[in-house]
Short mmCIF file of C-alpha atoms in Angstrom, two decimals:
data_model
loop_
_atom_site.label_atom_id
_atom_site.label_comp_id
_atom_site.label_asym_id
_atom_site.label_seq_id
_atom_site.Cartn_x
_atom_site.Cartn_y
_atom_site.Cartn_z
CA UNK A 1 0.00 0.00 0.00
CA UNK A 2 1.42 3.39 -0.94
CA UNK A 3 2.04 6.24 1.43
CA UNK A 4 -0.59 8.29 -0.42
CA UNK A 5 -3.20 5.56 0.16
CA UNK A 6 -2.33 5.34 3.86
CA UNK A 7 -2.77 9.07 4.24
CA UNK A 8 -6.12 8.96 2.44
CA UNK A 9 -7.46 6.11 4.59
CA UNK A 10 -6.48 7.58 7.96
CA UNK A 11 -8.89 10.55 7.82
CA UNK A 12 -11.64 8.26 6.57
CA UNK A 13 -11.10 5.97 9.58
CA UNK A 14 -11.18 8.93 11.93
CA UNK A 15 -14.35 10.15 10.28
CA UNK A 16 -16.04 6.78 10.80
CA UNK A 17 -14.99 6.79 14.45
CA UNK A 18 -16.45 10.25 14.93
CA UNK A 19 -19.68 9.19 13.23
CA UNK A 20 -19.90 6.21 15.58
CA UNK A 21 -19.35 8.47 18.58
CA UNK A 22 -22.05 10.86 17.40
CA UNK A 23 -24.43 7.96 16.87
CA UNK A 24 -23.77 6.67 20.39
CA UNK A 25 -24.23 10.15 21.85
CA UNK A 26 -27.54 10.51 20.04
CA UNK A 27 -28.77 7.17 21.38
CA UNK A 28 -27.83 8.04 24.97
CA UNK A 29 -29.45 11.47 24.65
CA UNK A 30 -32.65 9.79 23.44
CA UNK A 31 -32.60 7.56 26.53
CA UNK A 32 -32.00 10.62 28.73
CA UNK A 33 -34.97 12.41 27.18
CA UNK A 34 -37.25 9.42 27.74
CA UNK A 35 -36.02 8.81 31.30
CA UNK A 36 -36.43 12.48 32.19
CA UNK A 37 -39.99 12.56 30.88
CA UNK A 38 -40.80 9.34 32.75
CA UNK A 39 -39.55 10.91 35.99
CA UNK A 40 -41.45 14.14 35.40
CA UNK A 41 -44.65 12.26 34.55
CA UNK A 42 -44.40 10.37 37.84
CA UNK A 43 -43.78 13.61 39.75
CA UNK A 44 -46.70 15.43 38.13
CA UNK A 45 -49.06 12.66 39.22
CA UNK A 46 -48.18 13.12 42.91
CA UNK A 47 -50.08 15.50 45.22
CA UNK A 48 -48.51 18.55 46.83
CA UNK A 49 -48.03 16.62 50.07
CA UNK A 50 -45.45 14.45 48.29
CA UNK A 51 -42.78 17.06 49.01
CA UNK A 52 -42.75 16.09 52.71
CA UNK A 53 -43.08 12.35 52.22
CA UNK A 54 -40.12 10.02 52.53
CA UNK A 55 -38.36 8.76 49.43
CA UNK A 56 -36.28 5.59 49.28
CA UNK A 57 -33.07 7.35 50.35
CA UNK A 58 -32.50 7.34 54.12
CA UNK A 59 -33.10 10.72 55.75
CA UNK A 60 -34.47 12.36 52.59
CA UNK A 61 -37.96 13.41 51.61
CA UNK A 62 -39.09 13.52 48.01
CA UNK A 63 -38.46 17.26 48.27
CA UNK A 64 -34.80 16.58 49.02
CA UNK A 65 -34.63 14.16 46.11
CA UNK A 66 -36.14 16.51 43.53
CA UNK A 67 -34.00 19.41 44.73
CA UNK A 68 -30.93 17.20 44.35
CA UNK A 69 -31.95 16.25 40.81
CA UNK A 70 -32.33 19.91 39.81
CA UNK A 71 -29.10 21.07 41.45
CA UNK A 72 -27.26 18.05 40.00
CA UNK A 73 -28.42 19.21 36.57
CA UNK A 74 -27.02 22.66 37.28
CA UNK A 75 -23.74 21.03 38.26
CA UNK A 76 -23.53 19.01 35.05
CA UNK A 77 -24.27 22.17 33.07
CA UNK A 78 -21.28 23.83 34.74
CA UNK A 79 -19.10 20.94 33.55
CA UNK A 80 -20.44 21.36 30.01
CA UNK A 81 -19.62 25.06 30.21
CA UNK A 82 -16.09 24.14 31.33
CA UNK A 83 -15.75 21.84 28.31
CA UNK A 84 -17.13 24.52 25.99
CA UNK A 85 -14.98 27.42 27.20
CA UNK A 86 -11.88 25.77 28.66
CA UNK A 87 -12.42 27.86 31.81
CA UNK A 88 -12.68 25.76 34.99
CA UNK A 89 -16.24 25.74 36.31
CA UNK A 90 -16.56 23.26 39.21
CA UNK A 91 -19.64 21.09 39.46
CA UNK A 92 -20.10 22.10 43.11
CA UNK A 93 -18.15 24.39 45.40
CA UNK A 94 -17.90 21.49 47.88
CA UNK A 95 -19.88 18.54 49.21
CA UNK A 96 -21.00 20.71 52.12
CA UNK A 97 -22.23 23.40 49.73
CA UNK A 98 -24.16 20.78 47.77
CA UNK A 99 -25.81 19.51 50.97
CA UNK A 100 -26.79 23.05 51.98
CA UNK A 101 -28.38 23.70 48.58
CA UNK A 102 -30.44 20.53 48.84
CA UNK A 103 -31.60 21.31 52.36
CA UNK A 104 -32.47 24.88 51.44
CA UNK A 105 -34.62 23.80 48.48
CA UNK A 106 -36.36 20.80 50.03
CA UNK A 107 -39.07 22.86 51.73
CA UNK A 108 -40.47 24.47 48.58
CA UNK A 109 -43.94 23.69 47.22
CA UNK A 110 -43.99 20.44 45.25
CA UNK A 111 -44.98 22.05 41.96
CA UNK A 112 -42.10 24.52 42.24
CA UNK A 113 -39.68 21.62 42.57
CA UNK A 114 -41.20 19.74 39.63
CA UNK A 115 -40.94 22.91 37.53
CA UNK A 116 -37.32 23.29 38.66
CA UNK A 117 -36.48 19.78 37.46
CA UNK A 118 -38.18 20.43 34.12
CA UNK A 119 -36.57 23.85 33.62
CA UNK A 120 -33.06 22.63 34.38
CA UNK A 121 -33.57 19.54 32.19
CA UNK A 122 -34.57 21.75 29.25
CA UNK A 123 -31.52 23.95 29.80
CA UNK A 124 -29.26 20.86 29.96
CA UNK A 125 -30.62 19.55 26.65
CA UNK A 126 -30.09 22.95 25.04
CA UNK A 127 -26.49 22.97 26.27
CA UNK A 128 -25.96 19.58 24.65
CA UNK A 129 -27.57 20.70 21.40
CA UNK A 130 -25.25 23.68 21.09
CA UNK A 131 -22.05 22.03 22.34
CA UNK A 132 -19.37 22.56 19.66
CA UNK A 133 -17.52 19.51 18.28
CA UNK A 134 -14.23 20.29 20.03
CA UNK A 135 -15.94 20.41 23.43
CA UNK A 136 -17.03 16.77 23.28
CA UNK A 137 -13.36 15.79 23.62
CA UNK A 138 -12.49 18.29 26.36
CA UNK A 139 -11.47 16.92 29.76
CA UNK A 140 -13.14 18.25 32.90
CA UNK A 141 -13.34 16.93 36.47
CA UNK A 142 -16.58 16.40 38.40
CA UNK A 143 -16.59 16.65 42.18
CA UNK A 144 -15.64 12.96 42.41
CA UNK A 145 -12.28 13.84 40.85
CA UNK A 146 -12.01 11.55 37.82
CA UNK A 147 -11.21 12.75 34.32
CA UNK A 148 -14.43 13.25 32.43
CA UNK A 149 -15.59 14.34 28.97
CA UNK A 150 -19.11 15.44 27.95
CA UNK A 151 -19.65 11.94 26.53
CA UNK A 152 -19.15 10.65 30.07
CA UNK A 153 -21.48 13.37 31.38
CA UNK A 154 -24.24 11.89 29.21
CA UNK A 155 -23.87 8.57 31.02
CA UNK A 156 -23.87 10.30 34.42
CA UNK A 157 -27.07 12.12 33.48
CA UNK A 158 -28.80 8.94 32.33
CA UNK A 159 -27.78 7.21 35.54
CA UNK A 160 -29.16 10.09 37.62
CA UNK A 161 -32.54 9.99 35.89
CA UNK A 162 -32.90 6.21 36.13
CA UNK A 163 -31.65 5.65 39.67
CA UNK A 164 -33.45 8.63 41.19
CA UNK A 165 -36.72 7.60 39.58
CA UNK A 166 -36.36 4.37 41.54
CA UNK A 167 -35.54 6.45 44.64
CA UNK A 168 -38.77 8.43 44.23
CA UNK A 169 -40.56 5.33 45.64
CA UNK A 170 -43.62 5.43 43.40
CA UNK A 171 -43.41 1.85 42.13
CA UNK A 172 -40.80 2.38 39.43
CA UNK A 173 -38.16 -0.37 39.49
CA UNK A 174 -35.06 -1.27 37.51
CA UNK A 175 -37.14 -3.90 35.71
CA UNK A 176 -38.87 -1.07 33.86
CA UNK A 177 -35.70 0.52 32.49
CA UNK A 178 -35.36 -0.12 28.71
CA UNK A 179 -32.75 -2.75 27.92
CA UNK A 180 -30.12 -0.60 26.25
CA UNK A 181 -30.44 2.14 28.87
CA UNK A 182 -30.18 -0.42 31.67
CA UNK A 183 -27.02 -1.82 30.07
CA UNK A 184 -25.43 1.64 29.88
CA UNK A 185 -26.22 2.32 33.53
CA UNK A 186 -24.96 -1.10 34.60
CA UNK A 187 -21.68 -0.51 32.75
CA UNK A 188 -21.29 2.75 34.62
CA UNK A 189 -22.11 1.30 38.03
CA UNK A 190 -19.91 -1.75 37.49
CA UNK A 191 -17.06 0.52 36.44
CA UNK A 192 -17.16 2.18 39.86
CA UNK A 193 -16.41 -1.12 41.60
CA UNK A 194 -13.86 -2.17 39.00
CA UNK A 195 -11.92 1.08 39.49
CA UNK A 196 -11.76 0.78 43.28
CA UNK A 197 -8.36 -0.07 44.70
CA UNK A 198 -9.63 -3.24 46.41
CA UNK A 199 -13.10 -4.20 45.19
CA UNK A 200 -14.59 -7.39 46.63
CA UNK A 201 -13.87 -10.45 44.52
CA UNK A 202 -16.90 -11.98 42.85
CA UNK A 203 -18.21 -13.00 39.45
CA UNK A 204 -21.53 -11.71 38.21
CA UNK A 205 -23.63 -13.80 35.81
CA UNK A 206 -26.72 -12.12 34.37
CA UNK A 207 -29.40 -14.69 33.70
CA UNK A 208 -31.46 -12.61 31.27
CA UNK A 209 -28.65 -11.33 29.05
CA UNK A 210 -26.00 -14.03 29.46
CA UNK A 211 -23.44 -11.40 30.40
CA UNK A 212 -20.57 -12.33 32.73
CA UNK A 213 -18.38 -9.91 34.68
CA UNK A 214 -15.52 -10.38 37.12
CA UNK A 215 -14.75 -8.05 40.02
CA UNK A 216 -11.71 -7.86 42.27
CA UNK A 217 -8.70 -10.15 42.51
CA UNK A 218 -9.37 -13.86 42.27
CA UNK A 219 -12.55 -15.66 41.37
CA UNK A 220 -14.73 -15.15 44.44
CA UNK A 221 -18.34 -16.37 44.61
CA UNK A 222 -20.57 -16.47 41.56
CA UNK A 223 -23.52 -14.12 41.96
CA UNK A 224 -26.42 -14.95 39.63
CA UNK A 225 -29.06 -12.31 39.00
CA UNK A 226 -31.13 -10.58 36.37
CA UNK A 227 -29.74 -7.28 35.12
CA UNK A 228 -32.40 -5.38 37.07
CA UNK A 229 -31.61 -7.25 40.29
CA UNK A 230 -27.90 -6.63 39.78
CA UNK A 231 -28.53 -2.92 39.29
CA UNK A 232 -30.55 -2.77 42.49
CA UNK A 233 -27.85 -4.56 44.46
CA UNK A 234 -24.84 -2.73 43.04
CA UNK A 235 -26.46 0.67 43.65
CA UNK A 236 -27.50 -0.24 47.18
CA UNK A 237 -31.20 -0.04 46.30
CA UNK A 238 -31.97 -3.74 46.79
CA UNK A 239 -30.64 -6.65 48.85
CA UNK A 240 -28.04 -9.04 47.53
CA UNK A 241 -29.52 -11.48 45.01
CA UNK A 242 -27.97 -14.50 46.75
CA UNK A 243 -26.75 -15.46 50.22
CA UNK A 244 -23.12 -15.89 49.13
CA UNK A 245 -22.89 -12.46 47.50
CA UNK A 246 -20.11 -10.36 49.09
CA UNK A 247 -20.72 -7.27 51.21
CA UNK A 248 -20.29 -4.28 48.92
CA UNK A 249 -18.81 -0.95 49.96
CA UNK A 250 -21.15 2.04 49.64
CA UNK A 251 -21.74 3.07 46.05
CA UNK A 252 -20.72 6.70 45.48
#
């Protein structure tokens, strides 16, 4: 193959890779849009008293949960702005500042909080729509400290919408998450344990998809579960699917 041919094929390969990345981004954004609307639909069906009722997260009301969702959206928008401009714009000033924001907003009327979630979601989607091509490859750092690009922010956003809909405690479970979206969230959650310095050793076999994953050093016990049950367990939202499953450290 001549040098000229090599040079001609390299840009074409890069172009295909970029097309694949755009296609994947579009698919995740479609899942985000659907998951956000599902969450909002559930919230709109609840009475005003829901703001003071407990959600599935210990110590939080549904008002705390919805305030967190809205302020989390603001935080992700700051990261997108960082990627767009190259000027550091932290997701939160600190964990303490994040907690104060949530507490301050949890006492608002329910409809105000639902409107807040919808308004910030619309603004987030507009930020994505107008994000220039170079920004998708820019590296930023969320409050958790890892290197992150806007493509990773898409996954974080999908995870937030899915997991916190479960936390709303209105009957929505991981079984109802569409297959591809559930797989994306599971990849993200599993990656957290894989990246830990000393994750517990176990092997996960998913009975409904046939997928197999290994965690930690050595084989460890085999944990058999559906993808939905695995998501519930790994995120701390459901008990272990079997008696020999290891004790997991808290998930983020």
